[in-house]
PDB file of C-alpha atoms in Angstrom:
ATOM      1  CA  UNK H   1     -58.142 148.128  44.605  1.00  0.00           C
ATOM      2  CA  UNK H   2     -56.548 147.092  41.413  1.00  0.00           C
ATOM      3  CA  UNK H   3     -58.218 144.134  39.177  1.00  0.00           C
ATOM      4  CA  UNK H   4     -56.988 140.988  38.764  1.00  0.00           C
ATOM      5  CA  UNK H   5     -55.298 140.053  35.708  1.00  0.00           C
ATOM      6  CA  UNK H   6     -56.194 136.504  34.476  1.00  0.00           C
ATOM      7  CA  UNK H   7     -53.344 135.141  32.286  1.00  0.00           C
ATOM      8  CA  UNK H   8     -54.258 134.121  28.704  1.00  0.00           C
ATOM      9  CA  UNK H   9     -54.368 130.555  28.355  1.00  0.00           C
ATOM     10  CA  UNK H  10     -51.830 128.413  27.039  1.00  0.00           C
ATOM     11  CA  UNK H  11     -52.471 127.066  23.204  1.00  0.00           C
ATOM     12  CA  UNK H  12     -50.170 124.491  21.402  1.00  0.00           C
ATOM     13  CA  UNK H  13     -48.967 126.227  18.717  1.00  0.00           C
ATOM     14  CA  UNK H  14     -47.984 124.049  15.472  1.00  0.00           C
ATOM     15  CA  UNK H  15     -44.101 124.415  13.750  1.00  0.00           C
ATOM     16  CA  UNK H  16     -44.196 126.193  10.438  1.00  0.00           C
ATOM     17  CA  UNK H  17     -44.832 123.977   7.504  1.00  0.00           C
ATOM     18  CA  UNK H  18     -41.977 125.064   5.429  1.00  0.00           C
ATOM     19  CA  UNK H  19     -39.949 124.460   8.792  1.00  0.00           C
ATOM     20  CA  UNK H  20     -40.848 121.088   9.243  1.00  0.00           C
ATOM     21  CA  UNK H  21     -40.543 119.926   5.174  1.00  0.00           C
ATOM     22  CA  UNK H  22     -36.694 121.592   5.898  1.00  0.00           C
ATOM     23  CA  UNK H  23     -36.404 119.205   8.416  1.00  0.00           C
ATOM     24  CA  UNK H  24     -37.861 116.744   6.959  1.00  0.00           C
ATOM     25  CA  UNK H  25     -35.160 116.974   3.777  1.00  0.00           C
ATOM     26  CA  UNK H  26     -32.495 117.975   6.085  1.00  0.00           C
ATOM     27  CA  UNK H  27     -32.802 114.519   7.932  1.00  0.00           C
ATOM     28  CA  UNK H  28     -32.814 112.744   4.517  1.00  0.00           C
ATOM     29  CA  UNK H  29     -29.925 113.705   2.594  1.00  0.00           C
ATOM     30  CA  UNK H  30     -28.052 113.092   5.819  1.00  0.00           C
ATOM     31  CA  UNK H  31     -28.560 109.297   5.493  1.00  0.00           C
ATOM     32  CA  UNK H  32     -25.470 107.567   4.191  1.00  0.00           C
ATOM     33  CA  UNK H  33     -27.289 105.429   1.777  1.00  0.00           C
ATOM     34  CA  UNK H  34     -29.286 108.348   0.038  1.00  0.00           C
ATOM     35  CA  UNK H  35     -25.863 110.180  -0.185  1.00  0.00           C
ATOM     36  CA  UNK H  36     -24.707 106.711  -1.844  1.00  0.00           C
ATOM     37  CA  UNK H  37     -27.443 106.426  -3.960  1.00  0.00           C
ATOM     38  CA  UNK H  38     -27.309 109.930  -5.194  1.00  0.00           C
ATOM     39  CA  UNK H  39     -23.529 109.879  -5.935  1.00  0.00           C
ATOM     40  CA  UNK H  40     -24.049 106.437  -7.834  1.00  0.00           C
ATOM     41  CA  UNK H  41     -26.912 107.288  -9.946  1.00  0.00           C
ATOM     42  CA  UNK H  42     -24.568 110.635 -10.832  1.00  0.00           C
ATOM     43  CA  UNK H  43     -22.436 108.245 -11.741  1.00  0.00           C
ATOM     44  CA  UNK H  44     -24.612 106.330 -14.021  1.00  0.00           C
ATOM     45  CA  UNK H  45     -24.264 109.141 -17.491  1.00  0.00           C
ATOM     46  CA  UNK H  46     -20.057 108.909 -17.205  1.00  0.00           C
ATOM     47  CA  UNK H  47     -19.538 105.779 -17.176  1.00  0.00           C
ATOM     48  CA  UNK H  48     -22.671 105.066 -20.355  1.00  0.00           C
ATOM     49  CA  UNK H  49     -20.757 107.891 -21.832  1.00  0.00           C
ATOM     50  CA  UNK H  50     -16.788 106.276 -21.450  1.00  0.00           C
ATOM     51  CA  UNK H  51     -18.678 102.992 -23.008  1.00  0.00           C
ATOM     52  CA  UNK H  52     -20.111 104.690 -25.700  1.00  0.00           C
ATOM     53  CA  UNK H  53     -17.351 106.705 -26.496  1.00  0.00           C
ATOM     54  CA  UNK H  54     -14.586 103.106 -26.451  1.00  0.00           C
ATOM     55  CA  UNK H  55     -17.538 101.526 -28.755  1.00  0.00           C
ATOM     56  CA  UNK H  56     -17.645 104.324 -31.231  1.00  0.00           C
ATOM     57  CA  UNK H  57     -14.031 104.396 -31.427  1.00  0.00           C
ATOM     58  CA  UNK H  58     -13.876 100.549 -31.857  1.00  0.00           C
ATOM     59  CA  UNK H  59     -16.414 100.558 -34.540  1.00  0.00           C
ATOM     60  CA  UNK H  60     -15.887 103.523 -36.327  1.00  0.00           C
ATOM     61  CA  UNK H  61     -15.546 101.610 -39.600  1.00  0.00           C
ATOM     62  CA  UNK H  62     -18.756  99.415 -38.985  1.00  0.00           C
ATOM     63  CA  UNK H  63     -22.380 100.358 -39.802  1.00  0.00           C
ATOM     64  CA  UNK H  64     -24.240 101.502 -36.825  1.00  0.00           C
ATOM     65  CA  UNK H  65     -27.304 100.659 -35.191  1.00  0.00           C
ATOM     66  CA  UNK H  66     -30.656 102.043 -34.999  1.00  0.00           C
ATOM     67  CA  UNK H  67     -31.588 102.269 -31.376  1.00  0.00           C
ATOM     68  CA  UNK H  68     -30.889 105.838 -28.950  1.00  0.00           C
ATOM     69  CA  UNK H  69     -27.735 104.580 -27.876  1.00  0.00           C
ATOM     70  CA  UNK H  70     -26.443 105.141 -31.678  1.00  0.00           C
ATOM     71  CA  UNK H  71     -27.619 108.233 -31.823  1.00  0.00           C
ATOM     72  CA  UNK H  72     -25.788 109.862 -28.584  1.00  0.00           C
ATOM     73  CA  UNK H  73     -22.380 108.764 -30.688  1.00  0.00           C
ATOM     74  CA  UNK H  74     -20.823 112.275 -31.701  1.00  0.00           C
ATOM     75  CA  UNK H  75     -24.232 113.487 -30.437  1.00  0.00           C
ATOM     76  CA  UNK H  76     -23.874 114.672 -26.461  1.00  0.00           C
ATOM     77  CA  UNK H  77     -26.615 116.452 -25.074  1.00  0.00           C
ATOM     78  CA  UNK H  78     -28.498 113.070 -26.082  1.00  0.00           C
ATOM     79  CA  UNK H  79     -26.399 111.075 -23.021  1.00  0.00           C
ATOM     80  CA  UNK H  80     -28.452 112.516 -20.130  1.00  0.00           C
ATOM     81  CA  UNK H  81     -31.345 111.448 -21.774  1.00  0.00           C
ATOM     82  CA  UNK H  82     -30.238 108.333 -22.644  1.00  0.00           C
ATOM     83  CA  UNK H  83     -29.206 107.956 -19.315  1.00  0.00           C
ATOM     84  CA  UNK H  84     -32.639 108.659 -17.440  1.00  0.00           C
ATOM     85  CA  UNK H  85     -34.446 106.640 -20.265  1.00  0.00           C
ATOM     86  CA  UNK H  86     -32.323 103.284 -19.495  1.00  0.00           C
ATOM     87  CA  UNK H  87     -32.260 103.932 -15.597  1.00  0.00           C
ATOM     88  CA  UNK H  88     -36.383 104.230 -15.365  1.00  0.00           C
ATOM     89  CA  UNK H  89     -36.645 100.651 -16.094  1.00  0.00           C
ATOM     90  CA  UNK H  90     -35.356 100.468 -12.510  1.00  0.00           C
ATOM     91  CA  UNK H  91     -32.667 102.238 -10.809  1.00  0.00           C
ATOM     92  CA  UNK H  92     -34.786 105.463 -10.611  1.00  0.00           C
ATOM     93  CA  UNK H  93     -37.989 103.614  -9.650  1.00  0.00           C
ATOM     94  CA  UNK H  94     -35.865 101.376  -6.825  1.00  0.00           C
ATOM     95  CA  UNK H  95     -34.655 104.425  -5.614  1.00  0.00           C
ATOM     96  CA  UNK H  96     -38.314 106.055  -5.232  1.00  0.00           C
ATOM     97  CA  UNK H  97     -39.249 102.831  -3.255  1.00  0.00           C
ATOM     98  CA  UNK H  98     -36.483 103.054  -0.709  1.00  0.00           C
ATOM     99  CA  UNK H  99     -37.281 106.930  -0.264  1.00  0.00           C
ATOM    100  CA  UNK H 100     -41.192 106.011   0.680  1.00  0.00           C
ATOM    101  CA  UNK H 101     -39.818 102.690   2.395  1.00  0.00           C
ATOM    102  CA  UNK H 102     -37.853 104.873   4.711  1.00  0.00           C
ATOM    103  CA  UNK H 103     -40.419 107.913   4.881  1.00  0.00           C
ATOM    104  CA  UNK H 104     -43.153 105.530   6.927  1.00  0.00           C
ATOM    105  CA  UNK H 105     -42.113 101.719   7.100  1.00  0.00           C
ATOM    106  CA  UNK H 106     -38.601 102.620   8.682  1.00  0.00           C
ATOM    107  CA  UNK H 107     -40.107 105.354  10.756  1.00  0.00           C
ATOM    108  CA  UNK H 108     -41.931 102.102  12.358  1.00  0.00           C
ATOM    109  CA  UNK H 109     -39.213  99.856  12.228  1.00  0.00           C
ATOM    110  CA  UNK H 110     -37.300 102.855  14.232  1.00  0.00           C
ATOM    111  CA  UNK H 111     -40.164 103.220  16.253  1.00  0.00           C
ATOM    112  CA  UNK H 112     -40.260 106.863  15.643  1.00  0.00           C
ATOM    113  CA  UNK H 113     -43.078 106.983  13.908  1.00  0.00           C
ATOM    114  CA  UNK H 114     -45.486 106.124  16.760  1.00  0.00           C
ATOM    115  CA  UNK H 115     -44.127 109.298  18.460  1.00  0.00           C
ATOM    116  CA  UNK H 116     -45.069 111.314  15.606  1.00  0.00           C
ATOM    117  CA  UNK H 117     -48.711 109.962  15.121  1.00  0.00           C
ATOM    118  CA  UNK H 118     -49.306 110.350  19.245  1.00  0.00           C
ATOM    119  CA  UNK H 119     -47.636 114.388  18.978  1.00  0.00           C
ATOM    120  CA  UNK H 120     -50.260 117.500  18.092  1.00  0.00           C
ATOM    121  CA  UNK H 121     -49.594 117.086  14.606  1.00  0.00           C
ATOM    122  CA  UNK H 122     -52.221 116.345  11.728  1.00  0.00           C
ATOM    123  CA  UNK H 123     -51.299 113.038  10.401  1.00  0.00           C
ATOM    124  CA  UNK H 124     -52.504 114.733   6.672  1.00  0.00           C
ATOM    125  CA  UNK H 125     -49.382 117.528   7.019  1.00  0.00           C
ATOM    126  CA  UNK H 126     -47.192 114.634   8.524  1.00  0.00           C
ATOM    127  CA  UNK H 127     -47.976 112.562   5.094  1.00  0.00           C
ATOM    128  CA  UNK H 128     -47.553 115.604   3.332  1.00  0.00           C
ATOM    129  CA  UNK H 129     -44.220 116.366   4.810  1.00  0.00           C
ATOM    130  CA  UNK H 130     -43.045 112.827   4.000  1.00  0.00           C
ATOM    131  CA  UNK H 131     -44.396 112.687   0.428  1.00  0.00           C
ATOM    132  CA  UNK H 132     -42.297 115.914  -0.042  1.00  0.00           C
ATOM    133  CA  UNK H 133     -39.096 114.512   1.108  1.00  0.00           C
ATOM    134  CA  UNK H 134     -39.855 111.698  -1.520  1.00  0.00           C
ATOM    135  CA  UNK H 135     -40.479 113.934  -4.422  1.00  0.00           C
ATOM    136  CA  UNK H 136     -37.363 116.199  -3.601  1.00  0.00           C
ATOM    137  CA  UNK H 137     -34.882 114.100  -3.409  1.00  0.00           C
ATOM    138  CA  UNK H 138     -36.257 111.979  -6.381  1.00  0.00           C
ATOM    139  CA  UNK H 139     -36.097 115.077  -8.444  1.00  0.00           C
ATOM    140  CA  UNK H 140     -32.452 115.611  -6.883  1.00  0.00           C
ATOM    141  CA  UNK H 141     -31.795 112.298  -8.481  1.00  0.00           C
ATOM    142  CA  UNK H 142     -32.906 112.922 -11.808  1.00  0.00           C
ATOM    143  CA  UNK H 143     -31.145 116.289 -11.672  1.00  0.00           C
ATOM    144  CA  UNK H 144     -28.167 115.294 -10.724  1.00  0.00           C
ATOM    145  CA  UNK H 145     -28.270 112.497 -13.413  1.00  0.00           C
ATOM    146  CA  UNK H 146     -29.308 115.304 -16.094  1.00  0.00           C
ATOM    147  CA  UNK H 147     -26.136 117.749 -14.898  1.00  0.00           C
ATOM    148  CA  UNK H 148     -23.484 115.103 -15.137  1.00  0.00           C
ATOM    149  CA  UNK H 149     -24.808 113.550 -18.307  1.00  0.00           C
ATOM    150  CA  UNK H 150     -24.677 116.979 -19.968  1.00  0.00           C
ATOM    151  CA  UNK H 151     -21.336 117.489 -18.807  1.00  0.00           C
ATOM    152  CA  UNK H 152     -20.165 114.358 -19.630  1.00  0.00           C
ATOM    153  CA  UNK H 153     -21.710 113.751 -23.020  1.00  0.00           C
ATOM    154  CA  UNK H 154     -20.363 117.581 -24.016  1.00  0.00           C
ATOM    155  CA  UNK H 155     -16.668 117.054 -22.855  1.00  0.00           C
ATOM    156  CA  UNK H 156     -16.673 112.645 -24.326  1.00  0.00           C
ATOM    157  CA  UNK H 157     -18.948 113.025 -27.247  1.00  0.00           C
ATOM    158  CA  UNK H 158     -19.347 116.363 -28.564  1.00  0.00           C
ATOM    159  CA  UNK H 159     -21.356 118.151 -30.747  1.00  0.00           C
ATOM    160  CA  UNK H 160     -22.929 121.540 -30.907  1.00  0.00           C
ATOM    161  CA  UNK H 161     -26.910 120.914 -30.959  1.00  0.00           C
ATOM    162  CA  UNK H 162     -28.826 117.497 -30.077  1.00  0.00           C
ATOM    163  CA  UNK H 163     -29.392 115.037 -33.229  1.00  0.00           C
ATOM    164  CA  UNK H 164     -33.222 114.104 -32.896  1.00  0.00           C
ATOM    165  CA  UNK H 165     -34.204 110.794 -34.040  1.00  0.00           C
ATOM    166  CA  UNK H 166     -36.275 112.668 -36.942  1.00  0.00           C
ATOM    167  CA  UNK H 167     -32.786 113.449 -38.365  1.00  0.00           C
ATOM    168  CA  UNK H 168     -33.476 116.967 -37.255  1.00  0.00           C
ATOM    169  CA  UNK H 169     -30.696 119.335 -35.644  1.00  0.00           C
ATOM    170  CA  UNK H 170     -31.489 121.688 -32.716  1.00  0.00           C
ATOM    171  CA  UNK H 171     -30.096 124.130 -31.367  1.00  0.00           C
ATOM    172  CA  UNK H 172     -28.153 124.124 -27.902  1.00  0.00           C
ATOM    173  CA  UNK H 173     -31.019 125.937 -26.346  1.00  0.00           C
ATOM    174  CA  UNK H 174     -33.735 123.783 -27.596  1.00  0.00           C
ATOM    175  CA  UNK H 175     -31.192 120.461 -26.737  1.00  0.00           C
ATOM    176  CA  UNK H 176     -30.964 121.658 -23.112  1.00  0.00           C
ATOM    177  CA  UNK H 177     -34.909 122.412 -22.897  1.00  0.00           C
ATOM    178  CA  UNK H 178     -35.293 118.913 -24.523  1.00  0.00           C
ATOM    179  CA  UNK H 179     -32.979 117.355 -21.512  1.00  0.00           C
ATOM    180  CA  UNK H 180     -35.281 119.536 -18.777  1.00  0.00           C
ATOM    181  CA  UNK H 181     -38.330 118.108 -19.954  1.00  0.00           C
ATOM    182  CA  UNK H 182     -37.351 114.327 -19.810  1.00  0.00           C
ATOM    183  CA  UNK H 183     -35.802 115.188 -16.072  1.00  0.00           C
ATOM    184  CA  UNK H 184     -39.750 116.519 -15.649  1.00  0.00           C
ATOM    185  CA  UNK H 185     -41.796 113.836 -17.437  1.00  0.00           C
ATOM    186  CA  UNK H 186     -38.851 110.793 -15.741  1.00  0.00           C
ATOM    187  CA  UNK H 187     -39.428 112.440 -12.214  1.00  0.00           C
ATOM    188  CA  UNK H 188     -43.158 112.211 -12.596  1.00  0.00           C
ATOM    189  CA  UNK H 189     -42.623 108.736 -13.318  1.00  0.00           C
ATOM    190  CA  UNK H 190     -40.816 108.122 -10.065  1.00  0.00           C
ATOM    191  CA  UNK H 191     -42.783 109.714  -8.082  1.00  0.00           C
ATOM    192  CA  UNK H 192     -46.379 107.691  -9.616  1.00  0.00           C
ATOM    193  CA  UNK H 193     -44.211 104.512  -8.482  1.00  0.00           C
ATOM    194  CA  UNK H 194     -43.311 106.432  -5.088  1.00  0.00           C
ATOM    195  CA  UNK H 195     -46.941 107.295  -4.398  1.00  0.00           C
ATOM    196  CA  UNK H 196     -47.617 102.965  -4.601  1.00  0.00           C
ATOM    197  CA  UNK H 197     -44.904 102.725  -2.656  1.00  0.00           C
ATOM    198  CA  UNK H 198     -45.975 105.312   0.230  1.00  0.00           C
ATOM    199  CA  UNK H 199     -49.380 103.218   0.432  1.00  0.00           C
ATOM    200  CA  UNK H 200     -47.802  99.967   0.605  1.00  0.00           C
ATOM    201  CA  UNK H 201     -45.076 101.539   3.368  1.00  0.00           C
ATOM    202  CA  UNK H 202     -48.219 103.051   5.792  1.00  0.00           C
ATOM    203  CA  UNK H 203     -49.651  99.691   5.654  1.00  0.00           C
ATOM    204  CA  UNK H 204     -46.048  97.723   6.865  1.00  0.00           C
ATOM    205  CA  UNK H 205     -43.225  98.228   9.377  1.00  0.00           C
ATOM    206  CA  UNK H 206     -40.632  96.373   6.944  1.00  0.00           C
ATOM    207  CA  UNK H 207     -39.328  98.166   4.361  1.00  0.00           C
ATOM    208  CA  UNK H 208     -38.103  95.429   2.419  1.00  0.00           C
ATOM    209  CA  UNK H 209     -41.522  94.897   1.805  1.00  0.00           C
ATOM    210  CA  UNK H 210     -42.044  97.945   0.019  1.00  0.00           C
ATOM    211  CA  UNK H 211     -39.408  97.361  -1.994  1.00  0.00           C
ATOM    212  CA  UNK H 212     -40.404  94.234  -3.189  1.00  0.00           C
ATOM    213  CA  UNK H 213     -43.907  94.890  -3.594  1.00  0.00           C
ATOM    214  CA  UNK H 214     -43.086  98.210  -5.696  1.00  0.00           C
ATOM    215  CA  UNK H 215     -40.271  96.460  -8.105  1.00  0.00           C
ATOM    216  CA  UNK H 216     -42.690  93.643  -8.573  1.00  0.00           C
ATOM    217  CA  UNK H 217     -45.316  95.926  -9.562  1.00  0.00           C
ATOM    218  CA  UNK H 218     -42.695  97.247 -12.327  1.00  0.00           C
ATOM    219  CA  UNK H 219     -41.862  94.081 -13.677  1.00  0.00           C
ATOM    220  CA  UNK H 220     -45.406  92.349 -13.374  1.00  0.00           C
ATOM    221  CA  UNK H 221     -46.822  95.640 -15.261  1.00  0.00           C
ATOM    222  CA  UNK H 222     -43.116  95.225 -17.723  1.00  0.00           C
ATOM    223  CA  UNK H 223     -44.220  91.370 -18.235  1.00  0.00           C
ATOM    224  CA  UNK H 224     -47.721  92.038 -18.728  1.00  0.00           C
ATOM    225  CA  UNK H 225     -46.824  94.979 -21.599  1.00  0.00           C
ATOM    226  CA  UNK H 226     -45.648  92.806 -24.032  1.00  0.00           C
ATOM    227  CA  UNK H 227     -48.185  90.104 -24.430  1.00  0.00           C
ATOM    228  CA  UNK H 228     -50.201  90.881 -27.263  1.00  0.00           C
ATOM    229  CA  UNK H 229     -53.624  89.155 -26.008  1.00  0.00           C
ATOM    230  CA  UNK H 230     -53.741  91.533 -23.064  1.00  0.00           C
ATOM    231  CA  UNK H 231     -53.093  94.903 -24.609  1.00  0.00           C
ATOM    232  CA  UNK H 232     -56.596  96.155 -23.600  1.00  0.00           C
ATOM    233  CA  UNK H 233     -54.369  96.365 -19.901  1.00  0.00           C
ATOM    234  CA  UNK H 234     -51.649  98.494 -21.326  1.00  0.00           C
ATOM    235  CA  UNK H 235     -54.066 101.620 -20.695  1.00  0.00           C
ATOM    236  CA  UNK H 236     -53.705 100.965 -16.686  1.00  0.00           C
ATOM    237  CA  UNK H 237     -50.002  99.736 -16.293  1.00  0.00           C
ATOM    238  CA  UNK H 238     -47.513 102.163 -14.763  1.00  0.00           C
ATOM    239  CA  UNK H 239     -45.050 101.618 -17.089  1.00  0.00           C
ATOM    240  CA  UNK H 240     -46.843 102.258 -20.159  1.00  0.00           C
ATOM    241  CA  UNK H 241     -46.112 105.767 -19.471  1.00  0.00           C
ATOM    242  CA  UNK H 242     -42.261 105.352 -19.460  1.00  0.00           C
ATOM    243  CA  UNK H 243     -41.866 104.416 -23.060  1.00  0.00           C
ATOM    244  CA  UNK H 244     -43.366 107.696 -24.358  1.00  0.00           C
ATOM    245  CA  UNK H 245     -39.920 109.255 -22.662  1.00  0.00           C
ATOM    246  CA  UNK H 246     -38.025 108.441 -25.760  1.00  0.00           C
ATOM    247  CA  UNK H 247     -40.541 110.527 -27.769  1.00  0.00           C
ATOM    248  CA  UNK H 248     -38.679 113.749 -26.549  1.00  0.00           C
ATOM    249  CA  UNK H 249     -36.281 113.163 -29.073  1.00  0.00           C
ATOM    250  CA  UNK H 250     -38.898 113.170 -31.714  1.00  0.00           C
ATOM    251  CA  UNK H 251     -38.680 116.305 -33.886  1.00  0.00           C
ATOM    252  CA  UNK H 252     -42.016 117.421 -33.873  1.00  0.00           C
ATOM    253  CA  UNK H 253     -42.738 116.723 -30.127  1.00  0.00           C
ATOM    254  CA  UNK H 254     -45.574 114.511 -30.202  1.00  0.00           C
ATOM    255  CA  UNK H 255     -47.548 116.117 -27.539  1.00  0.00           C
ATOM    256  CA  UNK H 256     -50.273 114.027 -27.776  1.00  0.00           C
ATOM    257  CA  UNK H 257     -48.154 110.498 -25.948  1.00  0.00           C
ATOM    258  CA  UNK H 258     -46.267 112.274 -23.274  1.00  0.00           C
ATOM    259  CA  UNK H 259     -49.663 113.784 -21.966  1.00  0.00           C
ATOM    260  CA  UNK H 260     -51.194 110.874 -21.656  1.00  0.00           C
ATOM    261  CA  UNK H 261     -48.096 109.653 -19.518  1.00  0.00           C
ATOM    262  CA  UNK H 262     -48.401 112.454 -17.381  1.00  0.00           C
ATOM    263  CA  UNK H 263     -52.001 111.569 -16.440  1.00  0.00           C
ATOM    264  CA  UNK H 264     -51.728 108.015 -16.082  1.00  0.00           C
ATOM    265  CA  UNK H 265     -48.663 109.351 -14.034  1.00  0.00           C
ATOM    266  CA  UNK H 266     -50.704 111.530 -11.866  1.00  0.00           C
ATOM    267  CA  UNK H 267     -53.780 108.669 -11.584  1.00  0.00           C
ATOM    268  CA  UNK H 268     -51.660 106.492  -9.423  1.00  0.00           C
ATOM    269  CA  UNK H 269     -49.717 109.648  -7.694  1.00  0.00           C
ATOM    270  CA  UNK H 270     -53.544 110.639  -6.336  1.00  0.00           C
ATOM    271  CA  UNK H 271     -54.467 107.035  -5.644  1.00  0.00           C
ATOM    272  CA  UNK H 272     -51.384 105.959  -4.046  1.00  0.00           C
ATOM    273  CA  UNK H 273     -51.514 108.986  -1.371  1.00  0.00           C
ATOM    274  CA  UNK H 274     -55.234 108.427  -1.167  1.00  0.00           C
ATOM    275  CA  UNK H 275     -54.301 104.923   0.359  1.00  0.00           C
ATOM    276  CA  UNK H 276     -51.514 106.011   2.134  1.00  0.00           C
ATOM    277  CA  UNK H 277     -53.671 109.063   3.776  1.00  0.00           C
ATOM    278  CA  UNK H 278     -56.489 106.672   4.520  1.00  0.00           C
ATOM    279  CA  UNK H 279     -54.250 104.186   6.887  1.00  0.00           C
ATOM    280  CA  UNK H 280     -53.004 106.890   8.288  1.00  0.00           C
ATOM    281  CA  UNK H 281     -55.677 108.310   9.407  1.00  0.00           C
ATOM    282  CA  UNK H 282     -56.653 105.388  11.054  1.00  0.00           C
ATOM    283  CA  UNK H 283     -53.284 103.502  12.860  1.00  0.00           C
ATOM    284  CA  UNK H 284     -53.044 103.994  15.989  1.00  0.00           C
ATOM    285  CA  UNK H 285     -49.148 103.881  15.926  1.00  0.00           C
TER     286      UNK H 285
END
């Protein structure tokens, strides 16, 4: 008499985290209008860098100016820079708000995203799968902005080494690092404004709301900035941090500016996906 065999019982077995942030950036990038948006923003360097190079050859007899855009004339590993320092004030921070519009506001609009709240998945890793696709493809932006900017300021403006605005001359290397760091410290940027966005997307199906709300925040915080009687609120306005981008030109790098930026930056990262995590957790679709 043989004994019976009991079969094991069935458990649900979760999908791979790197699997599902693959997915999750896979589905992205095949939207038309992030494809559009990336190829546009690329765009953004060439064309600064064709206007600067018309306006240096029309004025080559005329004194110049004193602001960045002067100093990228004859001077190109300065253009991507240049380039991501104009385009924070709010190309790069509209396109962090459509990415976290679309990651959880269009997911409702879809209705898809009732689906994946109801499905035996945490709604933490779902969050944490969306905030992902945010930050990658917002550092895809910058990147791409960086790469054609370099190329473009080489082959349309020249020189050897990057000018700093110290009147300081470094080498190729150190140019090239310089351009890395302001795709780091402008990414972090994007992403603090993403994280706002993210909250204000798990709380709304309408993702035109998200972008308003975030773009507002940006020029509210913009207006706010420059009134002297209310400077004792520069120390909590997002985009305090983005002038101390400019300081990566600076020749000593002043350290002491672009960490602070980086943590105000990463205050509203953690408090946006705080908020964000918190609805979350408790919509029921």
């Amino acid at each position: 008499m043989t004994a019976m065999t009991v079969p094991a019982p069935l458990t649900a077995r979760r999908a791979p985290l790197p699997r599902l942030m693959r997915s999750e950036l896979r589905m992205m990038l095949r939207r038309p209008r992030t494809l559009i948006g990336l190829g546009l923003l690329a765009l953004v360097p060439v064309v600064a860098g064709i206007g600067i190079a018309i306006a240096t050859d029309a004025n080559s007899d005329e004194p110049m100016g004193q602001g960045l855009e002067t100093l990228v004339a004859g001077n190109g590993l300065l253009l991507p820079v240049f380039a991501l320092v104009v385009s924070l004030n709010m190309l790069l921070p509209l396109t962090g708000a459509m990415l976290a519009a679309d990651a959880l506001a269009g997911e409702t609009a879809h209705g898809t995203l009732r689906n994946l709240l109801t499905a035996p998945v945490g709604r933490a890793r779902l969050l944490a799968v969306k905030a992902f696709g945010v930050a990658t493809v917002s550092l895809l932006a910058t990147l791409l902005m960086a790469v054609t900017g370099t190329i473009a300021g080489i082959l349309l403006l020249g020189g050897e080494g990057m000018l700093t605005s110290s009147g300081t001359q470094l080498p190729f290397l150190d140019g090239v690092g310089r351009v890395l760091l302001t795709v780091v410290l402008v990414t972090v940027q994007v992403w603090a404004l993403a994280a706002v966005a993210l909250a204000v997307s798990a709380w709304t199906e309408h993702p035109l709301i998200v972008v308003v709300v975030s773009l507002g925040l940006v020029i509210v915080s913009g207006v706010l900035s420059v009134i002297p009687a209310l400077d004792w609120l520069d120390p909590v306005l997002i985009t305090t941090s983005w002038q101390s981008v400019s300081d990566v030109v600076r020749d000593p790098l002043p350290t002491g500016s672009i960490t602070e930026g980086l943590l105000r930056a990463a205050c509203y990262i953690v408090i946006g996906y705080s908020l964000a995590l918190s609805r979350i957790l408790t919509r029921d679709g």
